[in-house]
């Protein structure tokens, strides 16, 4: 497949891996962007943004990136902590007094960022409309009892992660997390990344498609499905149904745990901004802030008994591991249910992002191949 864009000669292996993905994984449309030392060194795209009419993937195409949203929220939380506005190790109730109910008095923002707060799902079943109103979700979180002693175990916090950390951000800044991100980071840097997509951007949105042979999802009553659908309010994997992940009503809402929409360039530039700065601008996060973010908080088997797959979690981010290989101990990022992945590393000065619209499977090999190519390019230099 002929792709568009370019790669510095030093990073030619990334272009080769990108082409092989189309040949070997039946990519529909995809893009990869890499920054090194604050400079864009790879910017590639190709394929089809919408298979219904064959609309091509363009340089500025954006796509739902699911839980890559957690990285956006995590960077915002660490920025506020760096500014002295948020103490990640203070009780959430310092900023949100109504949270201190039903056994949640000692829960800190860092526990939530590490998926250790005991709140992976909510007991209350909320409608789609209630979720998009924000306040009903916050009320439900206030009522919720932790499923385990906070801090004693971990389980992926899916959507609750975004709403809970997002409400802390709102209490401090007066802005919901998607709005705060645009004001504090996204607008100034011109990033094509949103939590709550503006209607003006819908024209460049790629359409998600399910790959054949994708593993079946468990039943709706199971903990994993309750987590990813908020007790059935969102449809998954039925992408084209109302409240599925191609629905403009869902993409336009602020769903901060999994509702980000971005280009590859937008996510890569976000992480590059965090670890090096871009185009001569100062880095967003200091080395000390990154050191705190990459300290491991969670790994191993989960509270529900899901076996140890090798994943390691810091404060809001996946860390380098056999489950999600990156570049080393200073790497931090997040991935998405469609195979998308973005991360930063301040030791190597890298901001990376891969996005695609054919959903092959969570943690599939496409992004892994590209990261491997980046690593080989860096070590060969």
Short mmCIF file of C-alpha atoms in Angstrom, two decimals:
data_model
loop_
_atom_site.label_atom_id
_atom_site.label_comp_id
_atom_site.label_asym_id
_atom_site.label_seq_id
_atom_site.Cartn_x
_atom_site.Cartn_y
_atom_site.Cartn_z
CA UNK A 1 0.00 0.00 0.00
CA UNK A 2 1.28 3.44 -0.89
CA UNK A 3 0.99 5.70 2.10
CA UNK A 4 1.22 9.47 2.25
CA UNK A 5 3.44 11.65 4.38
CA UNK A 6 7.10 11.38 5.20
CA UNK A 7 9.70 10.09 7.63
CA UNK A 8 13.22 11.34 8.33
CA UNK A 9 15.84 9.01 6.88
CA UNK A 10 16.84 7.98 10.40
CA UNK A 11 13.27 6.75 10.99
CA UNK A 12 12.72 4.98 7.69
CA UNK A 13 12.07 1.68 9.48
CA UNK A 14 8.87 3.18 10.92
CA UNK A 15 7.60 3.84 7.39
CA UNK A 16 8.45 0.26 6.43
CA UNK A 17 6.55 -1.12 9.44
CA UNK A 18 3.58 1.13 8.67
CA UNK A 19 3.40 -0.27 5.13
CA UNK A 20 3.68 -3.85 6.39
CA UNK A 21 0.75 -3.27 8.73
CA UNK A 22 -1.47 -2.57 5.73
CA UNK A 23 -0.23 -5.68 3.94
CA UNK A 24 -0.37 -8.09 6.87
CA UNK A 25 -3.19 -6.80 9.11
CA UNK A 26 -5.72 -5.61 6.52
CA UNK A 27 -5.64 -2.05 7.84
CA UNK A 28 -8.54 0.11 6.70
CA UNK A 29 -7.16 3.56 7.52
CA UNK A 30 -4.37 4.53 9.90
CA UNK A 31 -1.77 7.12 10.80
CA UNK A 32 1.43 7.28 12.85
CA UNK A 33 3.32 10.35 14.06
CA UNK A 34 6.60 10.52 15.98
CA UNK A 35 8.33 13.52 17.53
CA UNK A 36 11.98 13.31 18.59
CA UNK A 37 13.57 16.10 20.58
CA UNK A 38 10.54 18.33 20.01
CA UNK A 39 10.69 17.95 16.22
CA UNK A 40 8.32 15.92 14.07
CA UNK A 41 10.31 13.09 12.44
CA UNK A 42 7.51 10.80 11.21
CA UNK A 43 4.10 11.82 9.86
CA UNK A 44 2.43 9.04 7.84
CA UNK A 45 -1.15 8.23 6.92
CA UNK A 46 -2.97 6.01 4.47
CA UNK A 47 -6.00 3.96 3.59
CA UNK A 48 -9.68 4.78 3.91
CA UNK A 49 -11.36 6.95 6.53
CA UNK A 50 -14.89 5.76 5.70
CA UNK A 51 -15.28 2.48 3.84
CA UNK A 52 -18.89 3.23 2.92
CA UNK A 53 -17.85 5.71 0.23
CA UNK A 54 -14.11 5.18 0.09
CA UNK A 55 -13.23 8.60 1.53
CA UNK A 56 -9.43 8.57 1.91
CA UNK A 57 -7.57 9.08 5.15
CA UNK A 58 -6.03 12.55 5.05
CA UNK A 59 -3.31 14.23 7.04
CA UNK A 60 -5.84 15.88 9.36
CA UNK A 61 -8.20 12.89 9.76
CA UNK A 62 -9.33 12.30 13.34
CA UNK A 63 -10.76 9.12 14.88
CA UNK A 64 -12.16 7.94 18.23
CA UNK A 65 -9.22 6.75 20.33
CA UNK A 66 -11.14 5.34 23.31
CA UNK A 67 -9.03 5.08 26.49
CA UNK A 68 -6.18 7.14 25.07
CA UNK A 69 -8.42 9.74 26.75
CA UNK A 70 -7.03 8.61 30.09
CA UNK A 71 -3.61 9.88 29.05
CA UNK A 72 -5.10 13.28 28.25
CA UNK A 73 -6.80 13.44 31.66
CA UNK A 74 -3.67 12.14 33.37
CA UNK A 75 -1.48 14.85 31.85
CA UNK A 76 -4.00 17.48 32.97
CA UNK A 77 -4.00 16.13 36.54
CA UNK A 78 -0.19 16.09 36.71
CA UNK A 79 -0.01 19.60 35.30
CA UNK A 80 -2.31 20.85 38.06
CA UNK A 81 -0.22 18.98 40.65
CA UNK A 82 2.95 20.53 39.26
CA UNK A 83 1.37 23.97 39.60
CA UNK A 84 0.58 23.27 43.26
CA UNK A 85 -3.17 23.31 42.68
CA UNK A 86 -3.71 19.57 43.21
CA UNK A 87 -2.14 17.28 45.78
CA UNK A 88 -2.42 13.81 44.26
CA UNK A 89 -1.92 12.19 47.68
CA UNK A 90 -4.54 14.25 49.50
CA UNK A 91 -8.06 12.88 49.91
CA UNK A 92 -10.30 13.62 46.95
CA UNK A 93 -12.70 15.18 49.44
CA UNK A 94 -10.30 18.10 49.96
CA UNK A 95 -11.47 19.34 46.57
CA UNK A 96 -14.84 17.58 46.40
CA UNK A 97 -16.41 17.39 49.88
CA UNK A 98 -19.44 15.38 48.78
CA UNK A 99 -17.15 12.52 47.77
CA UNK A 100 -16.42 11.69 51.43
CA UNK A 101 -19.28 9.22 51.83
CA UNK A 102 -19.82 5.45 51.92
CA UNK A 103 -16.25 4.50 52.81
CA UNK A 104 -14.48 6.79 50.32
CA UNK A 105 -13.09 9.29 52.82
CA UNK A 106 -9.45 8.19 52.43
CA UNK A 107 -9.40 7.78 48.65
CA UNK A 108 -6.79 9.98 46.98
CA UNK A 109 -6.58 11.13 43.38
CA UNK A 110 -3.45 9.00 42.97
CA UNK A 111 -5.43 5.89 43.98
CA UNK A 112 -7.87 6.66 41.18
CA UNK A 113 -5.03 7.30 38.71
CA UNK A 114 -3.58 3.90 39.69
CA UNK A 115 -6.95 2.10 39.39
CA UNK A 116 -6.84 1.28 43.11
CA UNK A 117 -9.82 3.25 44.47
CA UNK A 118 -12.29 0.35 44.48
CA UNK A 119 -14.62 2.11 42.03
CA UNK A 120 -14.32 0.33 38.67
CA UNK A 121 -18.10 0.41 38.12
CA UNK A 122 -21.15 2.14 39.55
CA UNK A 123 -24.12 0.39 41.10
CA UNK A 124 -26.55 2.95 39.71
CA UNK A 125 -27.67 2.43 36.11
CA UNK A 126 -27.74 5.77 34.33
CA UNK A 127 -29.28 6.60 30.97
CA UNK A 128 -27.18 7.92 28.11
CA UNK A 129 -28.79 11.32 28.59
CA UNK A 130 -27.96 11.36 32.31
CA UNK A 131 -24.33 10.49 31.60
CA UNK A 132 -23.96 13.29 29.07
CA UNK A 133 -25.39 15.75 31.64
CA UNK A 134 -22.35 15.04 33.89
CA UNK A 135 -23.96 15.81 37.26
CA UNK A 136 -25.93 12.52 37.55
CA UNK A 137 -22.66 10.60 37.20
CA UNK A 138 -21.08 12.71 39.93
CA UNK A 139 -24.08 12.07 42.19
CA UNK A 140 -23.77 8.32 41.56
CA UNK A 141 -20.05 8.38 42.39
CA UNK A 142 -20.80 10.17 45.67
CA UNK A 143 -23.28 7.40 46.60
CA UNK A 144 -21.06 4.51 45.54
CA UNK A 145 -19.36 2.24 48.07
CA UNK A 146 -15.91 0.92 47.14
CA UNK A 147 -15.87 -2.71 46.05
CA UNK A 148 -12.71 -3.30 48.13
CA UNK A 149 -10.68 -1.43 50.71
CA UNK A 150 -9.28 1.51 48.74
CA UNK A 151 -5.61 1.04 47.94
CA UNK A 152 -5.60 -2.70 48.73
CA UNK A 153 -6.12 -4.02 45.19
CA UNK A 154 -6.57 -2.81 41.64
CA UNK A 155 -9.02 -3.17 38.78
CA UNK A 156 -9.20 -1.09 35.61
CA UNK A 157 -11.49 1.89 36.35
CA UNK A 158 -12.71 2.34 32.75
CA UNK A 159 -15.22 5.21 32.61
CA UNK A 160 -15.25 6.02 36.34
CA UNK A 161 -11.58 7.04 36.06
CA UNK A 162 -12.42 9.92 33.73
CA UNK A 163 -15.45 11.21 35.57
CA UNK A 164 -13.82 11.00 39.00
CA UNK A 165 -10.50 12.63 38.10
CA UNK A 166 -12.46 14.94 35.81
CA UNK A 167 -14.62 16.17 38.66
CA UNK A 168 -11.51 16.89 40.73
CA UNK A 169 -10.23 18.95 37.78
CA UNK A 170 -13.60 20.72 37.56
CA UNK A 171 -13.65 21.53 41.28
CA UNK A 172 -10.19 23.10 41.02
CA UNK A 173 -10.47 24.92 37.68
CA UNK A 174 -14.21 25.44 37.17
CA UNK A 175 -13.93 23.56 33.85
CA UNK A 176 -14.82 19.99 32.93
CA UNK A 177 -11.70 18.04 31.88
CA UNK A 178 -12.27 18.32 28.13
CA UNK A 179 -12.74 22.07 28.39
CA UNK A 180 -9.76 22.45 30.74
CA UNK A 181 -7.53 20.47 28.39
CA UNK A 182 -8.41 22.72 25.46
CA UNK A 183 -7.90 25.91 27.49
CA UNK A 184 -4.68 24.88 29.25
CA UNK A 185 -2.99 22.83 26.53
CA UNK A 186 -4.86 22.01 23.33
CA UNK A 187 -5.82 25.39 21.91
CA UNK A 188 -2.48 27.08 22.47
CA UNK A 189 -0.62 24.21 20.81
CA UNK A 190 -3.15 23.64 18.03
CA UNK A 191 -3.66 19.99 18.97
CA UNK A 192 -6.27 18.01 17.04
CA UNK A 193 -7.35 16.21 20.21
CA UNK A 194 -10.66 16.61 22.03
CA UNK A 195 -12.76 15.09 24.79
CA UNK A 196 -16.14 16.18 23.49
CA UNK A 197 -15.74 16.71 19.76
CA UNK A 198 -16.98 20.10 18.47
CA UNK A 199 -19.52 19.83 15.66
CA UNK A 200 -17.22 21.93 13.49
CA UNK A 201 -14.70 19.05 13.43
CA UNK A 202 -17.08 16.25 12.40
CA UNK A 203 -16.24 16.59 8.70
CA UNK A 204 -12.76 15.09 9.15
CA UNK A 205 -13.83 12.22 11.39
CA UNK A 206 -12.97 8.66 10.38
CA UNK A 207 -15.58 5.94 10.81
CA UNK A 208 -14.74 2.94 12.96
CA UNK A 209 -15.21 -0.57 11.56
CA UNK A 210 -15.09 -3.95 13.29
CA UNK A 211 -12.52 -6.39 11.91
CA UNK A 212 -13.68 -9.89 11.06
CA UNK A 213 -12.77 -12.47 13.65
CA UNK A 214 -12.59 -9.99 16.51
CA UNK A 215 -12.91 -11.96 19.79
CA UNK A 216 -16.48 -11.99 21.16
CA UNK A 217 -17.28 -9.79 24.12
CA UNK A 218 -18.53 -11.27 27.42
CA UNK A 219 -22.16 -10.94 28.50
CA UNK A 220 -23.66 -7.60 29.54
CA UNK A 221 -23.90 -8.62 33.20
CA UNK A 222 -20.16 -9.29 33.51
CA UNK A 223 -17.86 -6.83 35.22
CA UNK A 224 -15.82 -6.08 32.05
CA UNK A 225 -18.91 -5.20 30.03
CA UNK A 226 -20.43 -3.17 32.86
CA UNK A 227 -17.16 -1.26 33.02
CA UNK A 228 -16.85 -0.47 29.30
CA UNK A 229 -20.54 0.30 28.69
CA UNK A 230 -21.40 2.05 31.98
CA UNK A 231 -24.00 -0.61 32.75
CA UNK A 232 -25.30 -0.61 29.18
CA UNK A 233 -25.61 3.13 28.50
CA UNK A 234 -23.01 2.87 25.72
CA UNK A 235 -23.18 0.20 23.02
CA UNK A 236 -20.09 -1.92 22.48
CA UNK A 237 -19.14 -3.35 20.09
CA UNK A 238 -22.20 -2.18 18.10
CA UNK A 239 -20.43 0.84 16.64
CA UNK A 240 -23.16 2.13 14.35
CA UNK A 241 -26.08 1.82 16.74
CA UNK A 242 -27.40 4.77 18.73
CA UNK A 243 -24.91 5.37 21.54
CA UNK A 244 -22.25 3.31 19.77
CA UNK A 245 -18.81 4.78 19.09
CA UNK A 246 -19.68 6.10 15.64
CA UNK A 247 -22.66 8.01 17.05
CA UNK A 248 -22.10 11.80 16.84
CA UNK A 249 -24.12 12.23 20.04
CA UNK A 250 -21.60 10.11 21.94
CA UNK A 251 -18.50 11.60 20.32
CA UNK A 252 -19.75 15.11 20.98
CA UNK A 253 -20.37 14.39 24.66
CA UNK A 254 -17.72 14.70 27.34
CA UNK A 255 -16.86 11.12 28.30
CA UNK A 256 -13.38 11.60 29.74
CA UNK A 257 -12.46 7.98 30.48
CA UNK A 258 -12.76 6.75 26.90
CA UNK A 259 -14.27 9.46 24.72
CA UNK A 260 -11.29 11.21 23.17
CA UNK A 261 -11.12 11.89 19.43
CA UNK A 262 -7.75 12.72 17.91
CA UNK A 263 -5.39 12.63 14.99
CA UNK A 264 -2.10 10.78 15.37
CA UNK A 265 -0.32 14.11 15.18
CA UNK A 266 -2.47 15.57 17.96
CA UNK A 267 -1.69 12.79 20.44
CA UNK A 268 2.00 12.57 19.52
CA UNK A 269 2.37 16.33 19.89
CA UNK A 270 0.63 16.19 23.29
CA UNK A 271 3.13 13.67 24.64
CA UNK A 272 6.03 15.47 22.97
CA UNK A 273 4.82 18.70 24.60
CA UNK A 274 4.76 16.90 27.94
CA UNK A 275 8.29 15.46 27.78
CA UNK A 276 10.36 17.85 25.64
CA UNK A 277 8.24 20.73 24.42
CA UNK A 278 7.64 21.19 20.69
CA UNK A 279 9.27 23.73 18.40
CA UNK A 280 11.33 25.31 21.16
CA UNK A 281 8.51 25.63 23.71
CA UNK A 282 9.23 24.49 27.28
CA UNK A 283 8.11 21.02 28.30
CA UNK A 284 4.77 20.79 30.09
CA UNK A 285 5.85 18.29 32.73
CA UNK A 286 9.10 18.59 34.66
CA UNK A 287 11.42 15.61 35.12
CA UNK A 288 10.26 15.40 38.74
CA UNK A 289 6.62 15.25 37.66
CA UNK A 290 7.38 12.46 35.19
CA UNK A 291 9.29 10.58 37.89
CA UNK A 292 6.14 10.60 40.01
CA UNK A 293 3.95 9.57 37.09
CA UNK A 294 6.06 6.54 36.14
CA UNK A 295 6.37 5.09 39.64
CA UNK A 296 4.56 1.76 39.50
CA UNK A 297 1.32 1.63 41.49
CA UNK A 298 -0.44 -1.43 40.11
CA UNK A 299 0.44 -4.71 38.43
CA UNK A 300 -0.33 -8.40 38.67
CA UNK A 301 -3.72 -10.09 38.96
CA UNK A 302 -6.72 -7.81 39.39
CA UNK A 303 -9.28 -7.70 42.20
CA UNK A 304 -11.79 -9.66 40.09
CA UNK A 305 -9.25 -12.42 39.45
CA UNK A 306 -8.25 -11.45 35.92
CA UNK A 307 -4.81 -13.04 35.53
CA UNK A 308 -1.55 -11.13 35.39
CA UNK A 309 -0.99 -10.24 31.73
CA UNK A 310 2.09 -8.17 32.47
CA UNK A 311 0.48 -4.72 32.51
CA UNK A 312 2.04 -2.10 34.80
CA UNK A 313 0.32 1.12 35.83
CA UNK A 314 1.73 4.37 37.13
CA UNK A 315 -0.28 7.45 38.08
CA UNK A 316 -2.73 7.63 35.20
CA UNK A 317 -0.63 5.82 32.60
CA UNK A 318 0.45 2.46 31.33
CA UNK A 319 4.15 1.87 31.86
CA UNK A 320 6.70 -0.01 29.78
CA UNK A 321 6.13 -3.76 30.10
CA UNK A 322 5.89 -6.98 28.13
CA UNK A 323 2.17 -6.29 27.86
CA UNK A 324 2.72 -2.87 26.29
CA UNK A 325 6.37 -2.41 25.28
CA UNK A 326 7.53 1.19 24.96
CA UNK A 327 11.09 2.50 25.20
CA UNK A 328 12.09 2.15 28.83
CA UNK A 329 11.43 3.12 32.45
CA UNK A 330 10.62 6.77 31.60
CA UNK A 331 7.88 5.82 29.10
CA UNK A 332 4.23 6.51 29.94
CA UNK A 333 1.07 6.43 27.83
CA UNK A 334 -2.30 4.85 27.21
CA UNK A 335 -3.96 2.70 24.59
CA UNK A 336 -7.46 2.36 23.19
CA UNK A 337 -9.91 -0.43 22.42
CA UNK A 338 -9.45 0.05 18.68
CA UNK A 339 -5.71 -0.66 18.82
CA UNK A 340 -4.69 2.99 19.12
CA UNK A 341 -1.70 3.85 21.29
CA UNK A 342 0.20 6.98 22.36
CA UNK A 343 3.05 7.59 24.77
CA UNK A 344 5.91 9.88 25.71
CA UNK A 345 9.42 9.28 27.02
CA UNK A 346 11.66 12.06 28.31
CA UNK A 347 14.83 9.95 28.40
CA UNK A 348 14.64 9.42 24.63
CA UNK A 349 12.73 12.65 23.95
CA UNK A 350 9.95 10.84 22.08
CA UNK A 351 6.25 11.56 21.56
CA UNK A 352 4.51 8.73 19.66
CA UNK A 353 0.97 8.05 18.48
CA UNK A 354 -0.70 5.49 16.24
CA UNK A 355 -4.41 5.64 15.40
CA UNK A 356 -6.59 3.49 13.15
CA UNK A 357 -10.24 2.85 12.34
CA UNK A 358 -10.29 -0.94 11.86
CA UNK A 359 -10.76 -2.41 15.33
CA UNK A 360 -8.78 -5.63 15.29
CA UNK A 361 -8.45 -6.20 19.01
CA UNK A 362 -7.31 -4.62 22.24
CA UNK A 363 -3.53 -4.57 22.36
CA UNK A 364 -3.06 -6.03 18.87
CA UNK A 365 0.34 -6.05 17.18
CA UNK A 366 0.05 -3.03 14.86
CA UNK A 367 1.21 -0.34 17.29
CA UNK A 368 3.72 -2.74 18.85
CA UNK A 369 5.46 -3.15 15.49
CA UNK A 370 5.71 0.60 15.04
CA UNK A 371 7.11 1.14 18.54
CA UNK A 372 9.64 -1.63 17.90
CA UNK A 373 10.72 0.19 14.75
CA UNK A 374 11.11 3.47 16.68
CA UNK A 375 13.23 1.69 19.29
CA UNK A 376 15.45 0.14 16.62
CA UNK A 377 15.91 3.51 14.94
CA UNK A 378 16.98 5.11 18.22
CA UNK A 379 19.43 2.37 19.18
CA UNK A 380 20.95 2.28 15.68
CA UNK A 381 21.73 6.00 15.72
#
